[in-house]
Short mmCIF file of C-alpha atoms and ligand atoms in Angstrom, two decimals:
data_model
loop_
_atom_site.label_atom_id
_atom_site.label_comp_id
_atom_site.label_asym_id
_atom_site.label_seq_id
_atom_site.Cartn_x
_atom_site.Cartn_y
_atom_site.Cartn_z
CA MET A 13 -11.90 10.73 32.51
CA GLU A 14 -9.38 13.49 32.05
CA THR A 15 -5.80 12.22 32.06
CA LYS A 16 -3.53 14.79 33.69
CA ILE A 17 -0.07 15.06 32.21
CA ARG A 18 2.76 16.28 34.44
CA LYS A 19 6.24 16.90 33.08
CA ILE A 20 8.88 15.89 35.56
CA ASP A 21 12.66 16.18 35.52
CA LYS A 22 14.41 13.25 37.16
CA ASN A 23 17.42 15.40 38.05
CA GLN A 24 15.25 17.93 39.83
CA ILE A 25 12.16 16.20 41.08
CA ASP A 26 9.19 18.43 41.86
CA GLU A 27 7.87 17.14 45.21
CA ASN A 28 4.46 18.69 44.67
CA ILE A 29 3.87 16.64 41.55
CA ILE A 30 5.10 13.47 43.25
CA ASN A 31 2.81 14.07 46.22
CA GLU A 32 -0.16 14.69 43.95
CA ALA A 33 0.56 11.44 42.07
CA GLY A 34 1.19 9.49 45.28
CA GLU A 35 -2.12 10.70 46.67
CA LEU A 36 -3.94 9.53 43.52
CA LEU A 37 -2.42 6.06 43.94
CA LYS A 38 -3.37 5.89 47.62
CA GLN A 39 -6.94 6.65 46.62
CA GLY A 40 -6.93 3.71 44.21
CA GLY A 41 -6.14 5.74 41.07
CA LEU A 42 -3.89 4.89 38.11
CA VAL A 43 -0.70 6.84 37.38
CA ALA A 44 1.70 6.03 34.55
CA PHE A 45 5.34 6.75 35.34
CA PRO A 46 8.77 6.35 33.76
CA THR A 47 11.12 3.55 34.77
CA GLU A 48 14.51 2.82 33.22
CA THR A 49 12.99 -0.09 31.23
CA VAL A 50 9.61 1.09 29.93
CA TYR A 51 6.77 3.25 31.26
CA GLY A 52 4.71 1.48 33.92
CA LEU A 53 1.03 1.83 34.77
CA GLY A 54 1.13 2.32 38.53
CA ALA A 55 -1.51 1.34 41.08
CA ASP A 56 -1.46 0.57 44.79
CA ALA A 57 -0.36 -3.08 44.79
CA LEU A 58 -2.17 -3.89 48.02
CA GLN A 59 -5.62 -2.71 46.90
CA GLU A 60 -7.72 -5.30 45.04
CA GLU A 61 -9.84 -2.68 43.35
CA ALA A 62 -6.78 -0.87 41.97
CA ALA A 63 -5.58 -4.09 40.31
CA ARG A 64 -8.99 -4.57 38.72
CA ARG A 65 -8.85 -1.05 37.30
CA THR A 66 -5.36 -1.75 35.94
CA TYR A 67 -6.55 -4.78 33.97
CA GLU A 68 -9.50 -2.85 32.65
CA ALA A 69 -7.48 0.16 31.48
CA LYS A 70 -4.98 -2.07 29.65
CA GLY A 71 -7.61 -4.46 28.31
CA ARG A 72 -5.44 -7.17 29.84
CA PRO A 73 -6.59 -10.67 30.84
CA SER A 74 -6.83 -10.75 34.63
CA ASP A 75 -4.87 -14.01 34.89
CA ASN A 76 -1.75 -12.14 33.82
CA PRO A 77 0.00 -11.10 37.04
CA LEU A 78 1.48 -7.68 37.80
CA ILE A 79 4.97 -6.81 39.02
CA ILE A 80 5.14 -5.03 42.40
CA HIS A 81 7.64 -2.19 42.46
CA ILE A 82 9.40 -1.26 45.70
CA ALA A 83 11.90 1.47 46.56
CA ASP A 84 13.51 0.01 49.69
CA TYR A 85 14.97 -3.47 50.01
CA GLU A 86 13.53 -4.06 53.50
CA ASP A 87 10.03 -3.77 52.00
CA LEU A 88 10.56 -7.03 50.11
CA ARG A 89 9.88 -8.96 53.33
CA GLU A 90 6.41 -7.51 53.61
CA ILE A 91 5.21 -8.95 50.33
CA ALA A 92 7.34 -12.11 49.88
CA VAL A 93 8.03 -15.16 52.06
CA ASN A 94 10.61 -17.99 51.91
CA ILE A 95 13.03 -15.65 50.20
CA PRO A 96 16.06 -17.72 49.13
CA PRO A 97 19.51 -16.63 50.37
CA GLU A 98 20.90 -15.78 46.90
CA THR A 99 18.41 -12.91 46.76
CA ASP A 100 20.66 -10.66 48.85
CA MET A 101 23.53 -11.06 46.39
CA LEU A 102 21.32 -10.46 43.38
CA ALA A 103 19.73 -7.40 44.97
CA ALA A 104 23.16 -6.05 45.92
CA HIS A 105 24.29 -6.36 42.30
CA PHE A 106 21.21 -5.52 40.31
CA TRP A 107 18.80 -3.52 42.47
CA PRO A 108 17.77 -0.89 41.85
CA GLY A 109 17.71 -1.94 38.20
CA PRO A 110 16.05 -3.92 35.40
CA LEU A 111 15.70 -7.24 37.26
CA THR A 112 12.38 -8.67 38.47
CA MET A 113 12.45 -11.60 40.92
CA ILE A 114 9.59 -13.98 41.67
CA PHE A 115 8.99 -15.25 45.21
CA GLU A 116 6.21 -16.89 47.21
CA LYS A 117 3.79 -14.14 48.09
CA SER A 118 2.86 -13.02 51.60
CA GLU A 119 -0.71 -12.62 52.78
CA ALA A 120 -0.47 -8.87 52.32
CA VAL A 121 -0.60 -9.28 48.54
CA PRO A 122 -4.08 -9.71 47.09
CA TYR A 123 -4.68 -12.41 44.47
CA GLU A 124 -5.99 -9.69 42.15
CA THR A 125 -2.43 -8.38 41.89
CA THR A 126 -0.85 -11.80 41.26
CA GLY A 127 -3.48 -12.98 38.80
CA GLY A 128 -4.51 -15.70 41.24
CA LEU A 129 -0.96 -17.05 41.73
CA ASP A 130 0.70 -17.81 45.07
CA THR A 131 3.85 -16.15 43.82
CA VAL A 132 4.67 -12.48 43.41
CA ALA A 133 7.00 -10.66 41.02
CA VAL A 134 9.03 -7.84 42.58
CA ARG A 135 11.30 -5.21 41.11
CA MET A 136 13.12 -2.17 42.44
CA PRO A 137 13.41 0.34 39.59
CA GLU A 138 16.37 2.67 39.31
CA ASP A 139 14.63 5.70 37.85
CA PRO A 140 14.49 8.40 40.58
CA VAL A 141 10.98 9.48 39.53
CA ALA A 142 9.77 5.89 39.96
CA GLN A 143 11.45 5.62 43.36
CA ALA A 144 9.97 8.91 44.61
CA LEU A 145 6.51 7.90 43.40
CA ILE A 146 6.67 4.47 45.05
CA ARG A 147 7.60 6.05 48.40
CA ALA A 148 4.90 8.70 48.08
CA ALA A 149 2.32 5.99 47.37
CA GLY A 150 3.17 3.97 50.47
CA GLY A 151 5.89 1.66 49.19
CA PHE A 152 4.16 -0.93 46.95
CA VAL A 153 3.21 0.01 43.41
CA SER A 154 2.04 -2.62 40.93
CA ALA A 155 2.99 -1.67 37.39
CA PRO A 156 2.57 -3.52 34.16
CA SER A 157 3.92 -1.80 31.07
CA ALA A 158 1.66 1.20 30.38
CA ASN A 159 0.43 0.10 26.97
CA THR A 160 -2.82 -1.36 25.71
CA SER A 161 -2.47 -5.12 25.99
CA GLY A 162 -0.88 -6.50 22.81
CA ARG A 163 0.71 -3.23 21.66
CA PRO A 164 4.43 -2.47 21.93
CA SER A 165 5.42 -1.28 25.41
CA PRO A 166 5.70 2.51 25.80
CA THR A 167 9.15 4.05 25.86
CA GLU A 168 7.91 7.66 25.85
CA ALA A 169 5.04 9.40 27.67
CA GLU A 170 3.48 10.11 24.27
CA HIS A 171 3.05 6.34 23.71
CA VAL A 172 1.20 6.04 27.03
CA LEU A 173 -1.12 8.86 26.04
CA GLU A 174 -1.81 7.16 22.69
CA ASP A 175 -2.92 3.96 24.40
CA LEU A 176 -4.34 5.02 27.75
CA GLY A 177 -5.31 8.67 27.35
CA GLY A 178 -8.76 9.17 28.97
CA LYS A 179 -8.53 5.86 30.83
CA ILE A 180 -6.09 6.71 33.63
CA ASP A 181 -5.71 9.54 36.12
CA MET A 182 -2.25 10.85 35.39
CA ILE A 183 0.90 10.44 33.31
CA LEU A 184 4.25 11.52 34.73
CA ASP A 185 6.24 12.54 31.66
CA GLY A 186 9.92 11.99 32.40
CA GLY A 187 11.04 11.86 28.76
CA ALA A 188 12.28 8.83 26.83
CA VAL A 189 13.39 5.79 28.85
CA ASP A 190 16.95 4.52 28.92
CA ILE A 191 16.76 0.77 28.25
CA GLY A 192 13.59 0.39 26.20
CA LEU A 193 12.88 -3.31 26.86
CA GLU A 194 11.13 -4.73 29.93
CA SER A 195 13.09 -6.09 32.88
CA THR A 196 14.63 -9.56 33.05
CA ILE A 197 12.33 -11.86 35.02
CA LEU A 198 14.01 -14.45 37.24
CA ASP A 199 11.93 -17.07 39.04
CA MET A 200 13.50 -17.54 42.49
CA THR A 201 10.96 -20.19 43.59
CA VAL A 202 12.72 -22.97 41.65
CA ILE A 203 16.21 -24.45 41.97
CA PRO A 204 18.20 -23.37 40.12
CA PRO A 205 16.42 -20.08 39.43
CA MET A 206 14.92 -19.74 35.98
CA ILE A 207 14.84 -16.81 33.55
CA LEU A 208 11.27 -16.36 32.35
CA ARG A 209 11.90 -13.24 30.26
CA PRO A 210 15.29 -12.05 28.97
CA GLY A 211 16.20 -8.39 29.50
CA ALA A 212 19.10 -6.04 30.05
CA ILE A 213 20.39 -8.16 32.96
CA THR A 214 21.63 -11.16 30.97
CA MET A 215 22.00 -14.81 31.94
CA ASP A 216 25.80 -14.39 32.05
CA MET A 217 25.51 -11.43 34.42
CA ILE A 218 23.26 -13.39 36.79
CA GLU A 219 25.44 -16.49 36.65
CA GLU A 220 28.47 -14.46 37.58
CA VAL A 221 26.75 -13.61 40.84
CA ILE A 222 24.92 -16.82 41.88
CA GLY A 223 26.17 -19.57 39.55
CA PRO A 224 24.09 -21.58 37.08
CA VAL A 225 20.51 -20.56 36.24
CA ARG A 226 18.19 -21.96 33.58
CA MET A 227 16.31 -20.37 30.71
CA ASP A 228 12.60 -21.10 30.27
CA GLU A 229 12.55 -23.69 27.41
CA SER A 230 9.67 -22.00 25.69
CA LEU A 231 11.81 -18.88 25.23
CA ILE A 232 14.50 -20.85 23.44
CA SER A 233 12.49 -23.03 21.06
CA ALA A 234 10.19 -21.32 18.59
CA ASP A 235 7.57 -24.09 18.62
CA SER A 236 5.10 -23.07 21.25
CA ALA A 237 4.05 -26.53 22.42
CA GLN A 238 5.59 -25.47 25.72
CA ALA A 239 3.58 -22.81 27.54
CA PRO A 240 5.85 -20.08 28.88
CA LYS A 241 6.16 -19.92 32.65
CA ALA A 242 5.49 -16.18 32.83
CA PRO A 243 1.79 -16.00 31.91
CA GLY A 244 2.31 -12.72 30.04
CA MET A 245 4.81 -14.29 27.64
CA LYS A 246 2.13 -16.48 26.08
CA TYR A 247 0.09 -13.64 24.61
CA ARG A 248 0.69 -12.18 21.18
CA HIS A 249 2.73 -9.24 22.27
CA TYR A 250 4.57 -6.14 21.20
CA ALA A 251 2.84 -6.64 17.91
CA PRO A 252 2.52 -3.99 15.20
CA ASN A 253 -0.56 -3.94 12.95
CA ALA A 254 1.39 -5.04 9.90
CA GLU A 255 2.77 -8.56 9.58
CA LEU A 256 6.37 -8.56 10.74
CA ILE A 257 8.85 -10.99 9.19
CA ILE A 258 12.42 -11.49 10.37
CA VAL A 259 14.94 -12.03 7.58
CA GLU A 260 17.80 -14.20 8.75
CA GLY A 261 21.25 -14.79 7.36
CA ASP A 262 24.56 -13.02 7.34
CA LEU A 263 24.11 -9.28 7.19
CA ARG A 264 25.06 -8.96 3.52
CA GLU A 265 22.50 -11.59 2.55
CA GLU A 266 19.86 -10.02 4.75
CA ILE A 267 20.32 -6.68 3.02
CA LEU A 268 20.17 -8.24 -0.45
CA ALA A 269 17.08 -10.27 0.45
CA ILE A 270 15.22 -7.34 2.01
CA ARG A 271 16.12 -5.15 -0.97
CA GLN A 272 14.66 -7.71 -3.32
CA LEU A 273 11.51 -8.25 -1.23
CA ALA A 274 10.96 -4.50 -0.99
CA PHE A 275 11.59 -4.08 -4.70
CA GLU A 276 9.05 -6.77 -5.62
CA ALA A 277 6.45 -5.37 -3.24
CA ASP A 278 6.94 -1.83 -4.52
CA ARG A 279 6.52 -3.05 -8.09
CA LYS A 280 3.18 -4.57 -7.16
CA GLY A 281 2.15 -1.32 -5.48
CA HIS A 282 2.37 -2.61 -1.89
CA PRO A 283 5.28 -0.85 -0.25
CA VAL A 284 6.72 -2.58 2.79
CA GLY A 285 8.30 -1.41 6.02
CA ILE A 286 11.96 -2.16 6.75
CA ILE A 287 13.62 -2.25 10.15
CA ALA A 288 17.18 -1.20 9.40
CA THR A 289 20.18 0.08 11.34
CA SER A 290 22.40 3.15 10.92
CA GLU A 291 24.92 0.96 9.11
CA THR A 292 22.47 -0.59 6.65
CA LEU A 293 20.12 2.35 6.05
CA PRO A 294 21.82 3.61 2.87
CA PHE A 295 21.36 0.25 1.13
CA TYR A 296 17.56 0.45 0.96
CA LYS A 297 15.85 2.29 -1.85
CA TYR A 298 12.31 0.95 -1.72
CA GLY A 299 9.81 0.78 1.13
CA VAL A 300 9.37 2.72 4.35
CA VAL A 301 12.75 2.39 6.02
CA LYS A 302 13.24 3.08 9.73
CA ASN A 303 16.46 3.22 11.66
CA VAL A 304 16.19 1.26 14.92
CA GLY A 305 19.71 2.06 16.18
CA THR A 306 23.36 1.36 15.51
CA ARG A 307 24.91 -2.09 15.36
CA GLU A 308 27.96 -0.68 17.10
CA ASN A 309 25.91 -0.32 20.27
CA GLU A 310 23.03 -2.77 20.59
CA LYS A 311 21.63 -0.77 23.51
CA THR A 312 20.46 1.81 20.99
CA ILE A 313 18.57 -0.94 19.17
CA ALA A 314 16.86 -2.04 22.39
CA ARG A 315 15.92 1.59 23.04
CA GLY A 316 14.53 2.13 19.54
CA LEU A 317 12.66 -1.12 18.89
CA TYR A 318 9.23 -0.36 20.39
CA ARG A 319 9.25 3.20 19.08
CA VAL A 320 9.88 1.94 15.55
CA LEU A 321 7.19 -0.76 15.84
CA ARG A 322 4.74 1.92 16.95
CA GLU A 323 5.75 4.28 14.16
CA PHE A 324 4.97 1.60 11.59
CA ASP A 325 1.36 1.57 12.82
CA GLU A 326 1.07 5.10 11.39
CA GLU A 327 2.17 3.90 7.95
CA ASN A 328 -0.01 2.36 5.31
CA ILE A 329 1.84 -0.94 4.93
CA ASP A 330 0.94 -4.63 5.28
CA THR A 331 4.34 -6.16 5.82
CA ILE A 332 7.48 -5.21 7.72
CA TYR A 333 10.81 -6.93 7.10
CA SER A 334 13.40 -6.78 9.84
CA GLU A 335 17.08 -7.53 9.80
CA SER A 336 18.07 -9.85 12.65
CA PHE A 337 20.46 -9.22 15.50
CA ALA A 338 23.07 -11.27 17.34
CA GLY A 339 21.46 -13.18 20.19
CA GLN A 340 24.14 -12.31 22.75
CA GLY A 341 23.94 -9.90 25.67
CA ILE A 342 21.06 -7.46 25.28
CA GLY A 343 20.69 -8.97 21.78
CA GLU A 344 18.95 -11.96 23.35
CA ALA A 345 16.20 -9.70 24.73
CA ILE A 346 15.99 -7.80 21.44
CA MET A 347 15.53 -11.02 19.45
CA ASN A 348 13.04 -12.35 22.02
CA ARG A 349 10.81 -9.26 21.60
CA LEU A 350 11.27 -9.19 17.84
CA GLU A 351 10.32 -12.88 17.61
CA LYS A 352 7.18 -12.26 19.62
CA ALA A 353 6.22 -9.25 17.54
CA ALA A 354 6.76 -11.39 14.44
CA GLY A 355 4.81 -14.33 15.85
CA HIS A 356 7.98 -16.31 15.02
CA LEU A 357 7.75 -15.60 11.26
CA HIS A 358 11.12 -15.99 9.53
CA ILE A 359 12.54 -16.02 6.04
CA PRO A 360 16.07 -17.34 5.46
CA ALA A 361 17.81 -14.56 3.52
CA ALA A 362 19.72 -17.15 1.49
CA ASP A 363 16.46 -18.52 0.03
CA VAL A 364 15.61 -15.15 -1.42
CA VAL A 365 19.13 -14.35 -2.55
CA LYS A 366 19.78 -17.64 -4.33
CA LEU A 367 16.84 -16.98 -6.64
CA GLN A 368 18.84 -14.14 -8.09
CA LYS A 369 21.36 -15.60 -10.47
CA TYR A 370 22.40 -12.19 -11.74
CA ARG A 371 22.39 -9.00 -9.77
CA ARG A 372 24.20 -6.79 -12.28
CA ILE A 373 23.81 -6.34 -15.98
CA THR A 374 26.66 -4.69 -17.84
CA PHE A 375 26.46 -3.70 -21.48
CA VAL A 376 29.74 -3.53 -23.28
CA SER A 377 30.40 -1.51 -26.45
CA GLY A 378 33.49 0.03 -28.06
CA THR A 379 33.74 3.49 -26.55
CA ASP A 380 30.78 3.36 -24.13
CA SER A 381 29.33 6.50 -25.62
CA ALA A 382 26.25 5.46 -27.63
CA ARG A 383 24.98 1.90 -28.06
CA GLY A 384 26.03 0.58 -24.63
CA PRO A 385 24.61 3.46 -22.58
CA MET A 386 21.44 3.44 -24.75
CA ALA A 387 20.92 -0.26 -24.07
CA ALA A 388 21.47 0.27 -20.34
CA GLU A 389 19.03 3.16 -20.16
CA LEU A 390 16.42 1.23 -22.16
CA LEU A 391 16.68 -1.68 -19.75
CA ARG A 392 16.35 0.64 -16.75
CA HIS A 393 13.00 1.68 -18.14
CA CYS A 394 11.70 -1.89 -18.38
CA ASP A 395 9.47 -3.44 -15.76
CA LEU A 396 11.81 -6.00 -14.21
CA ALA A 397 10.80 -8.60 -11.63
CA GLN A 398 14.09 -8.16 -9.86
CA GLU A 399 16.35 -5.29 -8.96
CA TYR A 400 19.56 -5.12 -11.02
CA VAL A 401 22.51 -2.80 -11.06
CA ILE A 402 22.50 -1.84 -14.72
CA ASN A 403 25.64 -0.31 -16.22
CA SER A 404 27.61 0.10 -19.40
CA ARG A 405 31.34 -0.09 -20.13
CA GLY A 406 33.59 0.33 -23.15
CA MET A 407 36.53 -1.72 -24.41
CA VAL A 408 38.51 1.41 -25.45
CA VAL A 409 37.83 4.35 -23.17
CA LEU A 410 40.82 6.64 -22.84
CA PHE A 411 39.16 9.16 -20.58
CA PRO A 412 35.60 9.64 -19.29
CA GLU A 413 33.33 11.39 -21.75
CA PRO A 414 29.64 12.25 -21.84
CA ALA A 415 27.35 10.31 -24.16
CA ASN A 416 27.28 11.03 -27.88
CA GLN A 417 25.00 14.01 -28.54
CA LYS A 418 22.99 12.35 -31.26
CA ALA A 419 22.40 9.32 -29.07
CA GLU A 420 21.23 11.66 -26.34
CA ALA A 421 18.88 13.47 -28.77
CA ILE A 422 17.27 10.18 -29.80
CA MET A 423 16.87 9.08 -26.17
CA LYS A 424 15.33 12.46 -25.29
CA SER A 425 12.71 12.04 -28.00
CA ALA A 426 11.72 8.78 -26.25
CA GLN A 427 11.54 10.49 -22.82
CA MET A 428 14.83 9.02 -21.64
CA THR A 429 18.21 10.59 -21.10
CA LEU A 430 21.91 9.83 -21.06
CA GLU A 431 22.61 13.14 -19.34
CA ASP A 432 24.35 11.59 -16.33
CA HIS A 433 26.38 9.17 -18.37
CA SER A 434 30.13 9.22 -18.34
CA SER A 435 32.02 6.56 -20.25
CA LEU A 436 34.09 3.98 -18.36
CA GLN A 437 36.69 1.40 -19.36
CA PHE A 438 35.74 -2.26 -18.90
CA ASP A 439 38.11 -3.95 -16.45
CA GLU A 440 38.62 -6.94 -14.20
CA GLU A 441 36.24 -5.62 -11.54
CA ASP A 442 33.38 -5.93 -13.99
CA ILE A 443 33.85 -9.70 -14.17
CA GLN A 444 31.84 -10.75 -11.12
CA GLU A 445 29.94 -13.97 -10.53
CA ASP A 446 26.64 -12.17 -10.33
CA ALA A 447 27.17 -9.99 -13.41
CA LEU A 448 25.57 -10.77 -16.75
CA ILE A 449 27.82 -9.19 -19.38
CA LEU A 450 26.21 -8.42 -22.72
CA THR A 451 28.31 -7.08 -25.55
CA ILE A 452 27.05 -5.18 -28.55
CA GLU A 453 29.47 -6.88 -30.95
CA GLU A 454 31.00 -10.32 -31.28
CA SER A 455 34.53 -8.89 -31.22
CA GLN A 456 34.00 -7.37 -27.76
CA LYS A 457 32.84 -10.69 -26.39
CA GLU A 458 35.86 -12.51 -27.88
CA LYS A 459 38.21 -9.97 -26.35
CA ILE A 460 36.71 -10.34 -22.87
CA LEU A 461 36.74 -14.13 -23.11
CA SER A 462 40.37 -14.28 -24.09
CA GLU A 463 41.57 -11.59 -21.69
CA TYR A 464 39.72 -12.74 -18.60
CA GLY A 465 39.97 -16.53 -18.71
CA HIS A 466 36.65 -17.38 -20.42
CA PRO A 467 34.02 -16.45 -17.84
CA ASP A 468 30.71 -18.21 -18.62
CA HIS A 469 28.43 -15.21 -18.20
CA VAL A 470 29.51 -13.17 -21.20
CA PHE A 471 27.24 -13.13 -24.27
CA THR A 472 26.50 -10.87 -27.16
CA LEU A 473 23.13 -9.15 -26.81
CA ASN A 474 21.99 -10.94 -29.99
CA GLU A 475 23.07 -14.31 -28.68
CA TYR A 476 21.42 -13.87 -25.29
CA THR A 477 18.11 -12.67 -26.73
CA GLU A 478 18.24 -15.29 -29.51
CA ASP A 479 17.61 -12.59 -32.09
CA ASP A 480 20.22 -11.98 -34.75
CA THR A 481 19.00 -8.58 -36.00
CA GLU A 482 22.19 -6.67 -36.56
CA ILE A 483 22.73 -3.71 -34.23
CA PRO A 484 23.93 -1.00 -36.66
CA ASP A 485 26.84 1.20 -35.72
CA PRO A 486 25.66 4.78 -36.19
CA TYR A 487 28.97 6.42 -35.37
CA GLY A 488 29.70 9.37 -37.71
CA LYS A 489 26.34 8.98 -39.43
CA PRO A 490 23.33 11.34 -39.39
CA LEU A 491 20.69 11.40 -36.68
CA THR A 492 18.45 8.98 -38.59
CA ALA A 493 21.10 6.27 -38.21
CA TYR A 494 20.94 6.71 -34.44
CA GLY A 495 17.16 6.45 -34.72
CA GLU A 496 17.43 3.14 -36.56
CA CYS A 497 19.91 1.86 -34.01
CA PHE A 498 17.53 2.87 -31.22
CA GLU A 499 14.69 0.86 -32.82
CA VAL A 500 16.79 -2.31 -32.98
CA LEU A 501 18.09 -1.89 -29.43
CA ASN A 502 14.62 -1.18 -28.14
CA ARG A 503 13.35 -4.46 -29.57
CA LEU A 504 16.27 -6.50 -28.27
CA ILE A 505 16.07 -4.96 -24.79
CA LYS A 506 12.35 -5.72 -24.54
CA LYS A 507 13.19 -9.34 -25.35
CA LEU A 508 15.94 -9.24 -22.80
CA ALA A 509 13.54 -8.00 -20.11
CA VAL A 510 11.11 -10.82 -20.87
CA LYS A 511 13.92 -13.36 -20.65
CA LEU A 512 15.25 -11.93 -17.37
CA ASN A 513 11.77 -11.94 -15.84
CA SER A 514 11.15 -15.50 -16.94
CA LEU A 515 14.49 -16.48 -15.36
CA THR A 516 13.38 -15.07 -12.02
CA GLU A 517 9.94 -16.66 -12.31
CA GLU A 518 11.36 -20.01 -13.40
CA GLU A 519 13.78 -20.19 -10.52
CA LYS A 520 11.00 -19.29 -8.14
CA TRP A 521 8.84 -21.97 -9.68
CA GLN A 522 11.58 -24.60 -9.37
CA GLU A 523 12.17 -23.51 -5.80
CA GLU A 524 8.53 -24.08 -4.93
CA GLN A 525 8.46 -27.64 -6.37
O1 TXA B 5 10.40 -3.62 33.07
C1 TXA B 5 9.34 -4.06 33.52
O2 TXA B 5 9.29 -5.15 34.11
C2 TXA B 5 8.07 -3.20 33.33
C3 TXA B 5 8.25 -1.93 34.14
C4 TXA B 5 7.00 -1.08 34.14
O3 TXA B 5 8.67 -2.24 35.43
N1 TXA B 5 6.91 -3.95 33.70
C5 TXA B 5 6.41 -4.97 32.96
O4 TXA B 5 5.24 -5.50 33.44
O5 TXA B 5 6.93 -5.35 31.95
P1 TXA B 5 4.28 -6.42 32.55
O6 TXA B 5 3.07 -6.59 33.41
O7 TXA B 5 4.05 -5.80 31.24
O8 TXA B 5 5.00 -7.76 32.44
C6 TXA B 5 5.13 -8.57 33.59
C7 TXA B 5 5.44 -9.98 33.21
C8 TXA B 5 4.27 -10.67 32.55
O9 TXA B 5 4.76 -11.47 31.50
C9 TXA B 5 3.75 -11.54 33.69
O10 TXA B 5 3.10 -12.68 33.22
C10 TXA B 5 5.03 -11.88 34.44
O11 TXA B 5 5.75 -10.68 34.39
N2 TXA B 5 4.76 -12.19 35.87
C11 TXA B 5 4.33 -11.35 36.82
N3 TXA B 5 4.14 -12.00 37.97
C12 TXA B 5 4.48 -13.29 37.76
C13 TXA B 5 4.51 -14.47 38.57
N4 TXA B 5 4.14 -14.43 39.81
N5 TXA B 5 4.91 -15.61 38.00
C14 TXA B 5 5.29 -15.64 36.69
N6 TXA B 5 5.28 -14.56 35.89
C15 TXA B 5 4.89 -13.40 36.40
MG1 MG B 6 3.77 -5.68 29.22
#
């Protein structure tokens, strides 16, 4: 089947296109259209055959009911009965908008549309294209999200084409949607009403209008012993191809943990995906990093989530790590979708972070111009099981200077460089809990200990590597002396790398016991 694509501007709706699409729906066809939440796959809600075609195109189980979309409030009474009185208030506040309400169905609604249920889900979308289409089609348009069952919902016409191209009659392309997550579903057939799916209309917003409502238990607890009340919420959903894991903790810990996980994976040759935000983006160096939105406005995160999950399907990765988001307001819906995409897989960030005793390694020499920077650069070239910030400092640095030229020449001959080095004075800021400080000489260690109140993470390089080969001071001597110094440092740094890696492995091992 050829899928026609029609661009449509919601501020200047082309009636001809709407009439063409409406006609297709009346004839039992399938037309995807934009709503403010996600793109919907429209069909005439009162035709059994149209519902069957909808399930087939999506590859969706036919026991998973569809939402009927209306454009005029009076039309609700044609498809629902025993409508509770609070409905008027809710409709006045939230319709048209991202709220779906469930009622007892009228006889006009075929069981094909409700997946065999005696209840019907109804929503009045706000998008003007959606409203015009619903009216042109006769008033009742069933529309699940216009994705292949199990994939992230479409937030752009392009996503619909990816999934349903060739399987449906038409796509109305109204550009990217506004909200990006599906509507809030509120079951009005129970007292008090119950939220079956969180969305942009939050529990607080509903309670402000009609008083207390409940949240479906199965949405709150991760253990899925409880079957969700909205049949669609029980399926693996919104899921990318790669395994998605949510890293949880405070934001700083999450960043550190994801950095480490990405570093380890990259080292093993399996780069990972990272769901990051504008604020955290610059902190990631390894992996395929995608910006989902800004933490300053969680709406942007809701809008970006499905797009980012889809984009990861184009990447050659097995695992995606995501930061987590506050569960308030729209954040509740974001976390609900993220949890479902992750199949409830979590890692506490603190568990990853606490395995890293040291995160920085600082080499200290006299003037920070030869032996210190050489040691630092040698360590940067080692295969380390963990990511470290590796630096060097000097005990007497009067002003910043480039590295000693002979030291640089020796490093060059070993395919390394001190080109970017500029010497820096050691100071209080270098004494941090997570910094391993290694001095070239005993005197430098003594000085730090006495000046900074005996921190317990300062060692000489010899002491820490349990190797007492003297590190010669080549200053003022010919190039060969720098060469000899390089050889000694090279050996000690290799030992250091082995020790650091065994530290990481050992802590991991202890953790697993
Ligand atoms: O924002 C939205 O609601 C989008 C746009 C297109 O309007 N539509 C949407 O439809 O998300 P869909 O089919 O992907 O999700 C509908 C959800 C499913 O989880 C389904 O099980 C639930 O609503 N649902 C529909 N009718 C129901 C009923 N009578 N009782 C309980 N759950 C129902
Ligand atoms: Mg859906």
